[in-house]
XYZ file of C-alpha atoms in Angstrom:
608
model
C 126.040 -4.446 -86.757
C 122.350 -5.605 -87.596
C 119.949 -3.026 -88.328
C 116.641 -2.476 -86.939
C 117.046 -5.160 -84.096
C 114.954 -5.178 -81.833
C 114.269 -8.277 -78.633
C 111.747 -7.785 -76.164
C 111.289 -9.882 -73.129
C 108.420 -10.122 -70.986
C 108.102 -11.533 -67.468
C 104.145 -12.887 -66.835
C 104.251 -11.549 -63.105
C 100.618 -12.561 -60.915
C 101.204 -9.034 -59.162
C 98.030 -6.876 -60.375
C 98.719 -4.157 -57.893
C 102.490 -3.270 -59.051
C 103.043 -1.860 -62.679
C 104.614 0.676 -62.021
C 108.000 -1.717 -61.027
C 110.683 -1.214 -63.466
C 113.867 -3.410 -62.923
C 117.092 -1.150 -63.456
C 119.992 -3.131 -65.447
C 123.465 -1.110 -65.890
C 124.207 -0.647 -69.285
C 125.769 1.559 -71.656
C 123.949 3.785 -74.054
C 123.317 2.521 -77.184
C 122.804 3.864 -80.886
C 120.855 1.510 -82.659
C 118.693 3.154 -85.231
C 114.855 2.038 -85.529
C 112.737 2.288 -88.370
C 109.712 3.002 -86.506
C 109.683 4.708 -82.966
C 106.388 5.453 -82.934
C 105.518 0.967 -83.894
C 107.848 0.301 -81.207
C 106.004 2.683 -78.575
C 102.551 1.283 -79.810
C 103.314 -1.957 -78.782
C 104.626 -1.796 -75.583
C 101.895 0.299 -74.949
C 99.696 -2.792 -75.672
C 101.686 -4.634 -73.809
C 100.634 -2.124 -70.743
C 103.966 -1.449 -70.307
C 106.361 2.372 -69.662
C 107.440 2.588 -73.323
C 111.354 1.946 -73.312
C 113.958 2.925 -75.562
C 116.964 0.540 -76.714
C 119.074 2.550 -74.043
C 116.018 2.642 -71.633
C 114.636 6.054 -71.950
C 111.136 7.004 -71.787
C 109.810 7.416 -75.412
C 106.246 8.624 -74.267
C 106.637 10.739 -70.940
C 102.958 11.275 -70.039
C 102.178 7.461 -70.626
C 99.790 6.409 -67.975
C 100.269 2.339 -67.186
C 96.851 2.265 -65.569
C 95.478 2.371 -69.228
C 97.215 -0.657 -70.661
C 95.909 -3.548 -72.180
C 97.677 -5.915 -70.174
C 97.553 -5.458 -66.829
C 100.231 -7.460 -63.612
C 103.083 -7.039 -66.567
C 105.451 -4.452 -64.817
C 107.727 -2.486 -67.137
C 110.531 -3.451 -68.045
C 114.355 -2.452 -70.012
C 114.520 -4.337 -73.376
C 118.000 -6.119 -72.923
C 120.077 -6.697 -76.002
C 121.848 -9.634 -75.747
C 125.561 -9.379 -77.243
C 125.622 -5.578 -77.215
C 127.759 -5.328 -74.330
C 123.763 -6.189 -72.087
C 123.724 -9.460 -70.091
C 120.066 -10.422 -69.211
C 118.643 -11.379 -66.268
C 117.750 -15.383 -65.992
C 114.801 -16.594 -67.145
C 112.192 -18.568 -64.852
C 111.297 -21.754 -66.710
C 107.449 -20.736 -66.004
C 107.692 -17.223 -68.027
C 106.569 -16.819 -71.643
C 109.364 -15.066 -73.910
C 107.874 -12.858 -76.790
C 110.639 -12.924 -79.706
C 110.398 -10.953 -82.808
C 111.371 -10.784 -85.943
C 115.467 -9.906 -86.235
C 117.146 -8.489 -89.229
C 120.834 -8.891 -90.234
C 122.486 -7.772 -93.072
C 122.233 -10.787 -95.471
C 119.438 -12.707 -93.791
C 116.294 -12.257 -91.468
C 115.436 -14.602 -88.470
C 112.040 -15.226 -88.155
C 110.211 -16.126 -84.588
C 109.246 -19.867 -83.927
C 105.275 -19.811 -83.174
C 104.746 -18.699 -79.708
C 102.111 -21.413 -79.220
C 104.591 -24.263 -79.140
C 106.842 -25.894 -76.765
C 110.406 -24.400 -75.961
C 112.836 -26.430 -78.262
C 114.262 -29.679 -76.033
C 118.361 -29.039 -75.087
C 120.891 -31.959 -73.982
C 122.244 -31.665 -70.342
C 124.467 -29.226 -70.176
C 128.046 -30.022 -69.919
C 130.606 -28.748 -67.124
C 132.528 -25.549 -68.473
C 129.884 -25.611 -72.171
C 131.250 -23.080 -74.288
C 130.563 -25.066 -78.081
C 127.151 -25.079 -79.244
C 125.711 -27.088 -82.171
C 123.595 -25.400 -84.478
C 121.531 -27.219 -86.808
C 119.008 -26.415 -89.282
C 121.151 -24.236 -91.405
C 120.537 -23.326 -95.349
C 122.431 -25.381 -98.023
C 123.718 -22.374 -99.356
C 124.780 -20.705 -95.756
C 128.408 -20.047 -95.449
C 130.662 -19.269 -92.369
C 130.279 -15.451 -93.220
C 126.804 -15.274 -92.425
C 126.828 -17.885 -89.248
C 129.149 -15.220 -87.742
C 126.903 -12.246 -88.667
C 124.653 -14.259 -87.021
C 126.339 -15.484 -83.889
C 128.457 -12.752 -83.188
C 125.796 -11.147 -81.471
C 126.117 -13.420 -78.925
C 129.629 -12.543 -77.791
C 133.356 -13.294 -79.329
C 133.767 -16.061 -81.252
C 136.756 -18.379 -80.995
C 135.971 -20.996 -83.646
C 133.606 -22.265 -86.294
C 133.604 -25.878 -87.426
C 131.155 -26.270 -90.378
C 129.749 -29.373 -92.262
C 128.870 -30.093 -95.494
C 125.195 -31.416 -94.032
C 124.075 -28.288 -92.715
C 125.455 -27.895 -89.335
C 128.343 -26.332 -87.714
C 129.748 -26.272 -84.099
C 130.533 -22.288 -82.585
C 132.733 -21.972 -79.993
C 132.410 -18.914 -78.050
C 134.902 -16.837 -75.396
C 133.119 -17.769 -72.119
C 130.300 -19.666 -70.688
C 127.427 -16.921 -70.844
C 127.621 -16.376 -74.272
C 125.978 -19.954 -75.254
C 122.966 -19.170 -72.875
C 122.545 -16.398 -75.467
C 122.671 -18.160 -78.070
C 120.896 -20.823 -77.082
C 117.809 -17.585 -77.444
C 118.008 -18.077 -81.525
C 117.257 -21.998 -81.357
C 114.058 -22.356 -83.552
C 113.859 -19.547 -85.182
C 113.748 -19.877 -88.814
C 116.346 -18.200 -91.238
C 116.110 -16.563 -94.539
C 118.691 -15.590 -97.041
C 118.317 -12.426 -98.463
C 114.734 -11.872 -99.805
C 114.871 -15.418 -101.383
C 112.133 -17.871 -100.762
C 114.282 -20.960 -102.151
C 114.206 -23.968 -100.464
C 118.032 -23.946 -100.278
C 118.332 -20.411 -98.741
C 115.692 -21.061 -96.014
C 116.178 -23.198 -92.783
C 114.883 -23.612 -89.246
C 117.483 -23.307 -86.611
C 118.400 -25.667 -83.663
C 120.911 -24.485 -81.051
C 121.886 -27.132 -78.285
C 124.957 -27.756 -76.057
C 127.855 -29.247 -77.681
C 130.923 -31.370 -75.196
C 133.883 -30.553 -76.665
C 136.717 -31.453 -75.388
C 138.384 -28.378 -75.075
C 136.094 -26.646 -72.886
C 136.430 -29.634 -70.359
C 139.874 -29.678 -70.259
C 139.936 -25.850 -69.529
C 136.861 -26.534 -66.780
C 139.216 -28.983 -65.445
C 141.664 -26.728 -65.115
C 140.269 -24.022 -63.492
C 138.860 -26.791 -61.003
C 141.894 -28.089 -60.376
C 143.128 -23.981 -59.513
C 140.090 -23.690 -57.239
C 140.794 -26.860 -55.446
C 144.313 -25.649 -54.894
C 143.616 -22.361 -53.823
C 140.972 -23.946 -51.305
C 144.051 -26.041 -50.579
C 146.310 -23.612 -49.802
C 143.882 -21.088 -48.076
C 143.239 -24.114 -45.839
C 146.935 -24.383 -44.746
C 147.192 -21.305 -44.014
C 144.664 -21.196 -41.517
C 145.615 -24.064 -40.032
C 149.243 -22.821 -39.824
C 147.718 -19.561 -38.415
C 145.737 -21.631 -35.557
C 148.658 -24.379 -35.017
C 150.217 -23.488 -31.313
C 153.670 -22.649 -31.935
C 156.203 -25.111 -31.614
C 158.290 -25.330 -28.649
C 162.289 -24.257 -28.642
C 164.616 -26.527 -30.098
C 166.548 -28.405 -27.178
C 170.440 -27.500 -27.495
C 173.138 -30.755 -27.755
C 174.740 -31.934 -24.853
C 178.327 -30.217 -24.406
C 180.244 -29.217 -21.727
C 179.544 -25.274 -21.435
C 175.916 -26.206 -22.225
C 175.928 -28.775 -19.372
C 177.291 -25.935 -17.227
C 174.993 -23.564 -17.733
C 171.915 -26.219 -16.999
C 173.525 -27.273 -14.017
C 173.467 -23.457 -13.102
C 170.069 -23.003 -13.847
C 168.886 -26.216 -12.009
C 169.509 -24.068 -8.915
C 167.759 -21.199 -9.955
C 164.082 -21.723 -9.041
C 162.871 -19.460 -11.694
C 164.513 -21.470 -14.106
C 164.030 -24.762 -12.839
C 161.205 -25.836 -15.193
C 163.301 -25.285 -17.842
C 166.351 -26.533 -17.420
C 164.771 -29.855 -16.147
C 163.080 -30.543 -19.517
C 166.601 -30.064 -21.438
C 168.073 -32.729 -18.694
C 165.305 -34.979 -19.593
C 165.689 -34.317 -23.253
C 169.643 -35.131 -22.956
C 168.901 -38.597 -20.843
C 166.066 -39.533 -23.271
C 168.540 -38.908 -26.332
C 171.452 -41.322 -24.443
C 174.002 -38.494 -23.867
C 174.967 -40.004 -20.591
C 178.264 -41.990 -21.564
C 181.512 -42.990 -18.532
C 182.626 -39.122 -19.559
C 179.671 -36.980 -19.007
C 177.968 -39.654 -15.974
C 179.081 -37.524 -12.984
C 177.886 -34.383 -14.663
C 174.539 -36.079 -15.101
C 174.452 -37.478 -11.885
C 175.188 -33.809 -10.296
C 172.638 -32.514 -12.499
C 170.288 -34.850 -11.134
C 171.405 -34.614 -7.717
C 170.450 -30.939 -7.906
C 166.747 -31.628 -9.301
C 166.912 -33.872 -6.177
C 167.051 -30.673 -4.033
C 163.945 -29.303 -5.233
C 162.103 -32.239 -3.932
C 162.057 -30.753 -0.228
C 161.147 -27.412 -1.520
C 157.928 -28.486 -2.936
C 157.034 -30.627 -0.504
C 157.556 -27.385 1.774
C 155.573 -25.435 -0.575
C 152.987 -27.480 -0.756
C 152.556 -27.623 3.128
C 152.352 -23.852 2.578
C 149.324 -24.098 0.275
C 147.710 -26.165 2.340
C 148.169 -23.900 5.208
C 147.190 -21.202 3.298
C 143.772 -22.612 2.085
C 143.173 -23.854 5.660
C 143.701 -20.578 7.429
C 141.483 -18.998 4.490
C 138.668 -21.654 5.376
C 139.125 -20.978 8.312
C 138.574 -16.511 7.300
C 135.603 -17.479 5.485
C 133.942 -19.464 8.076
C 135.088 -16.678 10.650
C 133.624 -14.217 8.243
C 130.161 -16.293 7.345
C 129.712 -16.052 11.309
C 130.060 -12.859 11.620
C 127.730 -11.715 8.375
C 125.001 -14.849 10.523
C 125.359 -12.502 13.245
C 125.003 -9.528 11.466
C 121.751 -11.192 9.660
C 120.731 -11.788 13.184
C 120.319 -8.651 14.072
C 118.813 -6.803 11.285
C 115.994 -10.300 11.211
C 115.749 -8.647 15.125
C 115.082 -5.250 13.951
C 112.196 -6.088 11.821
C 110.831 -7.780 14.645
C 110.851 -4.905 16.990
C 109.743 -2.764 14.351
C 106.548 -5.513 13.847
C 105.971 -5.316 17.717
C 102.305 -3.329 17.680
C 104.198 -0.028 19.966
C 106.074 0.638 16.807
C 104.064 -0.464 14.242
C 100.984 1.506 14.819
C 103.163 4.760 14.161
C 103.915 3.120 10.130
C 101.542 3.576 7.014
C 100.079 1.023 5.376
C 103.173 0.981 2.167
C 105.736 1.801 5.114
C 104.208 -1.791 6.907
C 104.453 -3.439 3.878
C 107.945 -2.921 2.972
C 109.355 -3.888 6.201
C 107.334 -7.088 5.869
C 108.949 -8.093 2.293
C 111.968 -6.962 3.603
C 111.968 -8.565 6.734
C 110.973 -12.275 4.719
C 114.034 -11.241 2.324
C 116.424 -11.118 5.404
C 115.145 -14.184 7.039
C 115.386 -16.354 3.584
C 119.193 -14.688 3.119
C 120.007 -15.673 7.145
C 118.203 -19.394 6.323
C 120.985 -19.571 3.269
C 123.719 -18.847 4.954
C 123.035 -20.686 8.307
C 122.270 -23.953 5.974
C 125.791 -23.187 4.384
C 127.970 -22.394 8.089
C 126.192 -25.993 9.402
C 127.251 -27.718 5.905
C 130.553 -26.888 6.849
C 130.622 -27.524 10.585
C 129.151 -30.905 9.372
C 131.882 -31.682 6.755
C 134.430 -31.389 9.378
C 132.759 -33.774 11.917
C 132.504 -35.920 9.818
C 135.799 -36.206 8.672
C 136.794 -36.287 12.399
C 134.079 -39.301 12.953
C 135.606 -41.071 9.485
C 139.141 -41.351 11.597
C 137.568 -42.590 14.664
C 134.683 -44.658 13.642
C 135.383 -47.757 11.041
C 131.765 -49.484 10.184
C 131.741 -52.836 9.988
C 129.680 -54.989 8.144
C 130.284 -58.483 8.611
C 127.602 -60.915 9.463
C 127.548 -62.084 12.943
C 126.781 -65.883 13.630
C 126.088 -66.780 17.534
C 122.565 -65.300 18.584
C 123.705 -63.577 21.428
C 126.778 -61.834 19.703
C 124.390 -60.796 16.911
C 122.208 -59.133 19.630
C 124.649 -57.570 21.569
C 126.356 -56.164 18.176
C 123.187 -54.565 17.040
C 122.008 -53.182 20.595
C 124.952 -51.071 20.687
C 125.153 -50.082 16.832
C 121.393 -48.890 18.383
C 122.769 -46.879 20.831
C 125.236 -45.149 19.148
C 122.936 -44.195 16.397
C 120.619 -42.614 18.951
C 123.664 -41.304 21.198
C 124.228 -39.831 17.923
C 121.168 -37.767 16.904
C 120.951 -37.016 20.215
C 124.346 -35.503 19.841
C 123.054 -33.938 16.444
C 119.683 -32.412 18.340
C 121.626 -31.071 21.060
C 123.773 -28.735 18.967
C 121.091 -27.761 16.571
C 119.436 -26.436 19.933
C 122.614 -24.805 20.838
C 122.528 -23.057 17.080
C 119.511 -22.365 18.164
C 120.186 -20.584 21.203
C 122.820 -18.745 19.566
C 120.455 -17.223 16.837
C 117.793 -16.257 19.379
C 120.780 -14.739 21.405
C 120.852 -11.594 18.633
C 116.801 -11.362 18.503
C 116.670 -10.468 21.795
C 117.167 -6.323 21.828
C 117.681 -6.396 25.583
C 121.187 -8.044 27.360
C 122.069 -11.714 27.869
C 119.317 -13.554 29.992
C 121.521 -15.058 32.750
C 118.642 -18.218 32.359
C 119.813 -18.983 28.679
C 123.066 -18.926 29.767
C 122.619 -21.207 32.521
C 120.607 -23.550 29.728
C 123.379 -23.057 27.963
C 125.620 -24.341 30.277
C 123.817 -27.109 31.278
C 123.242 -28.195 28.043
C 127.179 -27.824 26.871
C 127.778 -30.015 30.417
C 125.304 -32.705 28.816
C 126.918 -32.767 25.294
C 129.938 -33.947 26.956
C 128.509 -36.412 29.016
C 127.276 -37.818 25.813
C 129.949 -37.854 23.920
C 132.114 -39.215 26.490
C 129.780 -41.864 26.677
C 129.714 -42.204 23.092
C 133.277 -42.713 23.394
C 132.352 -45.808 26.161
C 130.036 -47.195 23.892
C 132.491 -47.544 20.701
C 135.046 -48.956 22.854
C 132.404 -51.632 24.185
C 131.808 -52.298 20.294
C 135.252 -52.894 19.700
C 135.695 -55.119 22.182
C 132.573 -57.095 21.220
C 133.537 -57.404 17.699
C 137.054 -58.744 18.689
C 134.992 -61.190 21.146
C 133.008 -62.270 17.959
C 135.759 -62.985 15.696
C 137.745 -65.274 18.172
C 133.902 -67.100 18.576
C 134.270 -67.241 14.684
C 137.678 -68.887 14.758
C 137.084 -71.328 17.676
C 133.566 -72.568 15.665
C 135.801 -73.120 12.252
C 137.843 -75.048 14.452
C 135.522 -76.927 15.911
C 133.497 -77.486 12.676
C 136.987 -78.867 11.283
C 137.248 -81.657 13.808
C 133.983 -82.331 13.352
C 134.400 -83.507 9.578
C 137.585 -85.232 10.477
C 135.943 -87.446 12.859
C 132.904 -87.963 10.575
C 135.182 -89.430 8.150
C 137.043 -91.681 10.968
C 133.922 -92.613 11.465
C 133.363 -93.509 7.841
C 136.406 -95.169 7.672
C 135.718 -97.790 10.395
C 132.229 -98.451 8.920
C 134.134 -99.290 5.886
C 136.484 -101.619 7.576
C 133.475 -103.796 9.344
C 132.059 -104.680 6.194
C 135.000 -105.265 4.312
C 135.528 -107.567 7.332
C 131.978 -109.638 7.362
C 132.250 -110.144 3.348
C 135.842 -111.587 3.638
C 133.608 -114.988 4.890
C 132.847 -115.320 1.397
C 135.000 -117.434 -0.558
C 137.936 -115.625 -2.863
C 136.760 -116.821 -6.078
C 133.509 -115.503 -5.248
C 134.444 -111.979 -4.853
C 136.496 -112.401 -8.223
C 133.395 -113.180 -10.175
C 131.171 -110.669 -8.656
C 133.658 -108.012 -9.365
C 135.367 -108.416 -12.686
C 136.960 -105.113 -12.217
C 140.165 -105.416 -10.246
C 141.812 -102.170 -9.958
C 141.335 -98.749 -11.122
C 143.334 -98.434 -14.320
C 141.343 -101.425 -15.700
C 137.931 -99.365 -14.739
C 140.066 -96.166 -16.868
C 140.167 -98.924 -19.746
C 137.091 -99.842 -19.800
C 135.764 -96.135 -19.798
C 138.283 -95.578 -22.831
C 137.472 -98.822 -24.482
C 133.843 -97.720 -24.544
C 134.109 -94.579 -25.310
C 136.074 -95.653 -28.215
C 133.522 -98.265 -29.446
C 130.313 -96.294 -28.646
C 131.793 -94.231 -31.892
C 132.341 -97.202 -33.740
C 128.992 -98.268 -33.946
C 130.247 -101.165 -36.596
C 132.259 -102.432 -33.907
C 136.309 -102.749 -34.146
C 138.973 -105.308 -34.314
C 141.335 -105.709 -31.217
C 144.507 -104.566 -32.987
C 142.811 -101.638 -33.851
C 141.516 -101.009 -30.291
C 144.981 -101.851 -28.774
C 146.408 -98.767 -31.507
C 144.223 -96.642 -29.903
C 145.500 -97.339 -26.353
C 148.993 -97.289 -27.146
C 148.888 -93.946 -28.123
C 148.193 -93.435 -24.215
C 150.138 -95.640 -23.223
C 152.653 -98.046 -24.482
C 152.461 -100.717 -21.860
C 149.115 -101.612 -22.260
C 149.073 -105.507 -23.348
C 146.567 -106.708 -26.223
C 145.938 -110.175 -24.035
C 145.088 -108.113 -21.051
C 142.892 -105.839 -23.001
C 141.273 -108.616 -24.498
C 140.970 -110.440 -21.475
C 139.127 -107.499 -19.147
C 136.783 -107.261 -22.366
C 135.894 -110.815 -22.476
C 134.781 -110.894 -18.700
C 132.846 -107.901 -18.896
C 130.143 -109.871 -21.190
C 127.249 -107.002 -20.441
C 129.644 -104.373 -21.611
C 131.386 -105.759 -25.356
C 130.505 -108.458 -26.775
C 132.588 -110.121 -29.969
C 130.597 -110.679 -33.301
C 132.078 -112.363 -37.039
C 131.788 -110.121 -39.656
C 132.717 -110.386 -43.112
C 132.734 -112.978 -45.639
C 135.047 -115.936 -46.576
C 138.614 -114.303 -46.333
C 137.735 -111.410 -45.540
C 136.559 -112.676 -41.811
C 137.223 -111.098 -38.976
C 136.587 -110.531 -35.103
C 134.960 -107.308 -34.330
C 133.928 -106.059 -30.518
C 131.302 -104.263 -29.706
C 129.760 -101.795 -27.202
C 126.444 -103.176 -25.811
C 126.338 -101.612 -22.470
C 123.363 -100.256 -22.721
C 121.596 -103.613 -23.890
C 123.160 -105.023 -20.756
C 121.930 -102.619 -18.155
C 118.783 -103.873 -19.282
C 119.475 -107.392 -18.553
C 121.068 -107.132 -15.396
């Protein structure tokens, strides 16, 4: 164990206020003897700092911080790395004050405190090697570990002839610690010999080792991840569903049996499905399949009955809630009335002023809650016209085309809007009537109920007329589409006697020019037919890419690929009378002569 060792480490903390802060490490006691308590008390004291034993104890109990040297430095517990103390990390920005340490056949000296932090390599996943450089000539293994071993347990020492050696510790922390002694210089014994003194560099060392053993404990992290994973996914999976059974006779009894059980329907359909789907059906099992099925059949009427039910069910419960809204209107209605009374000036004369108020607020509360609820009975009474008017009235939008149909169409699509809001204005006055009905405190006013008679006797008058005027519509729009047809009819003979027409214009003048001689009409029309006017389009076509011009046989290779009847005398002769279309040049030179057509159609259209 060294003797008289002593490390101190001070934080630089911009906290004036707080030196009385001590930071509290767990650690055991320790038994380290010091040559000098009293030194060691001194200078912490300078430091402005508690004065701390090696185990943390209070050396000087009346010390008074307030009277330090150096003030914003709280007090702190000396750590002692490799003595069974792991220190805190070290901000980059904080000054470390190292001092002298003393081992049994050497003494480390501090670097100066003045100059930069020796530079380290990056550090390498899972470091535990360090190199250390800088060591005596005459430094063996011995004293490395009496060095080193402070640090924590060493597995391995590989030393060099030139004054360096590789330490390999137990675990990962341990080089951090040593990693504390890089630049301080080292001193064998008392001896001031060149080959006994050195200066100390500790960096990180990649070994391969320590990466292999990083890798595997990566590798048992990534498979722990792995299998946590799974099992909460196995934990949140929905379970599976039951295996299906295999078709066989006592199993195909006891589905058919359960078919008929409406319980057990559900089930025993998705194992008949199951069986199909899987091809047990064979000439041996087909009639027990088809019974099976036969009995699914059956449930097709019951669910078709129970889904009459349902709807019966919801309508008879619309039909309770609207029954019910009605009757909490009405009850609305009358509470809304006794507000009023209670607002008429006989009664409220006999109220205080807070008592007036609150029947105010609560009589606006009750009319807003009756407004609600009215809106909410008329959206319903409204849904259900119109789905009555969606069955009776079909829209049409088709554009009309006679004048007078197109007038008549739109007069009564008129009416029946107005019959309508009419309709729509008389029962919001009968609503009407009904809600004053409950203001009134006194009995039913045989006048409103004559108004409300009459009025009832004019809503249907109107809606029998409305039922007049939709018929009228009908029958208009039928008379509109016959117009429709007989004018597409008529339009039709129209264009067939326009081209009769054109037809016997045709014939007249084909009969005035057949005074002209034939040989005439030959020359003026060089084009006989119309698959010599297709050749001539092809021809051209051909040669217009050919600016160079072509040879006949080359032209009549093209066209046979069309067709094979096409004659090279009759190609050649259609070309040679159209003269402003191709025209035949020599090219070549003495053996190489030959014929070559050409496409000058457009050089011709400016001649003729």
């Amino acid at each position: 164990m060294p003797r008289n060792f002593k490390w101190l480490w001070v934080y630089e903390i911009g906290i004036a206020a707080d030196n009385s802060r001590t930071l509290n490490v767990d650690s055991t006691a320790m038994t380290l003897p010091m040559s000098d308590p009293t030194a060691w008390a001194t200078a912490m004291n300078n430091l402005g700092m508690a004065p701390l034993g090696i185990a943390g104890q209070p050396i000087l109990p009346d010390f008074d911080p307030a009277l330090g040297m150096m003030t914003g430095i709280p007090p702190i517990t000396p750590m002692m790395p490799g003595l069974g103390i792991v220190p805190p990390p070290i901000p980059p920005d904080m000054p470390v004050v190292k001092e002298i340490i003393h081992c049994k056949s050497c003494t480390l000296f501090p670097p100066n405190p003045n100059l930069p932090p020796p530079a380290t390599r990056e550090r390498p996943p899972g470091c535990k090697t360090v190199f250390v450089g800088g060591l005596p000539e005459n430094g063996t293994e011995q004293i490395i570990v009496e060095v080193f071993e402070q640090c924590g347990e060493i597995i391995a020492i590989r030393k060099s002839k030139k004054n360096f050696c590789h330490i390999r510790f137990a675990e990962e922390y341990m080089v951090d610690k040593a990693l504390y002694l890089s630049g301080y210089r080292i001193r064998l014994g008392s001896s001031t010999d060149k080959k006994d003194t050195g200066r100390l560099h500790v960096d990180f060392a990649q070994a391969r080792d320590d990466l292999y053993e990083w890798e595997c404990k990566q590798r048992m992290l990534a498979r722990e991840e792995r299998h946590r994973r799974r099992m909460e996914e196995e934990r949140l999976r929905p379970p599976s569903p039951p295996p299906v059974v295999h078709y066989s006779d006592h199993e195909c009894s006891i589905v058919a049996e359960k078919l008929k059980d409406d319980s057990k329907f559900s089930e025993a359909v998705q194992t008949l499905l199951t069986w199909i789907e899987r091809g047990e059906v064979n000439r041996r099992s087909a009639n027990n399949f088809y019974s099976m099925i036969q009995s699914a059949n059956s449930h097709v009427r019951r669910l078709v009955n129970e889904k009459a039910a349902h709807e019966k069910d919801m309508e008879e419960a619309k039909e309770k809630f609207k029954q019910a809204l009605s009757g909490i209107l009405i009850q609305f209605e009358q509470i809304v009335a006794v507000y009023h009374s209670a607002s008429k000036q006989k009664a409220w004369d006999h109220f205080t002023k807070a008592q007036r108020k609150n029947i105010s607020v609560w009589c606006k509360q009750a009319e807003e809650i009756r407004n609600i609820h009215n809106d909410e009975l008329m959206g319903i009474r409204r849904e259900e016209e119109m789905e009555m008017s969606d069955d009776e009235i079909e829209e049409t939008t088709e554009t009309k085309e006679t004048e007078e149909s197109v007038s008549q169409a739109e007069a009564l699509k008129e009416e029946n809007d107005s019959l309508r809001w009419q309709l729509d204005a008389y029962r919001n006055e009968v609503e009407l009537l009904k809600q004053e009905q409950g203001k009134a405190h006194r009995e039913d006013d045989p006048n409103k109920e004559q108004q409300l008679k009459l009025l009832q006797q004019a809503l249907q008058g109107m809606q029998q007329h409305l039922l007049k005027v939709q018929e009228e519509y009908k029958r208009k729009e039928a008379e509109l589409e016959k117009i429709k047809d007989d004018k597409l009819q008529v339009e039709k003979m129209l264009e067939n006697l326009k081209e009769k027409e054109s037809c016997a214009s045709r014939l007249c003048a084909s009969s005035q020019d057949s005074d002209y001689p034939l040989e005439k009409t030959l020359n003026s029309c060089p084009i006989k037919s119309e698959r010599e006017a297709l050749l001539v389009g092809i021809i051209s076509t051909f040669l217009h890419v050919h600016p160079f011009g072509a040879s006949i046989e080359y032209i009549c290779s093209y066209l046979h690929r069309l067709d094979n009847k096409i004659c090279t005398s009759d190609v050649e002769c259609l070309m040679s009378r159209l003269q402003h279309t191709f025209k035949q040049e020599m090219t070549g030179v003495g053996a190489s002569l030959e014929k070559r057509w050409k496409f000058c159609g457009f050089e011709g259209l400016k001649l003729t």
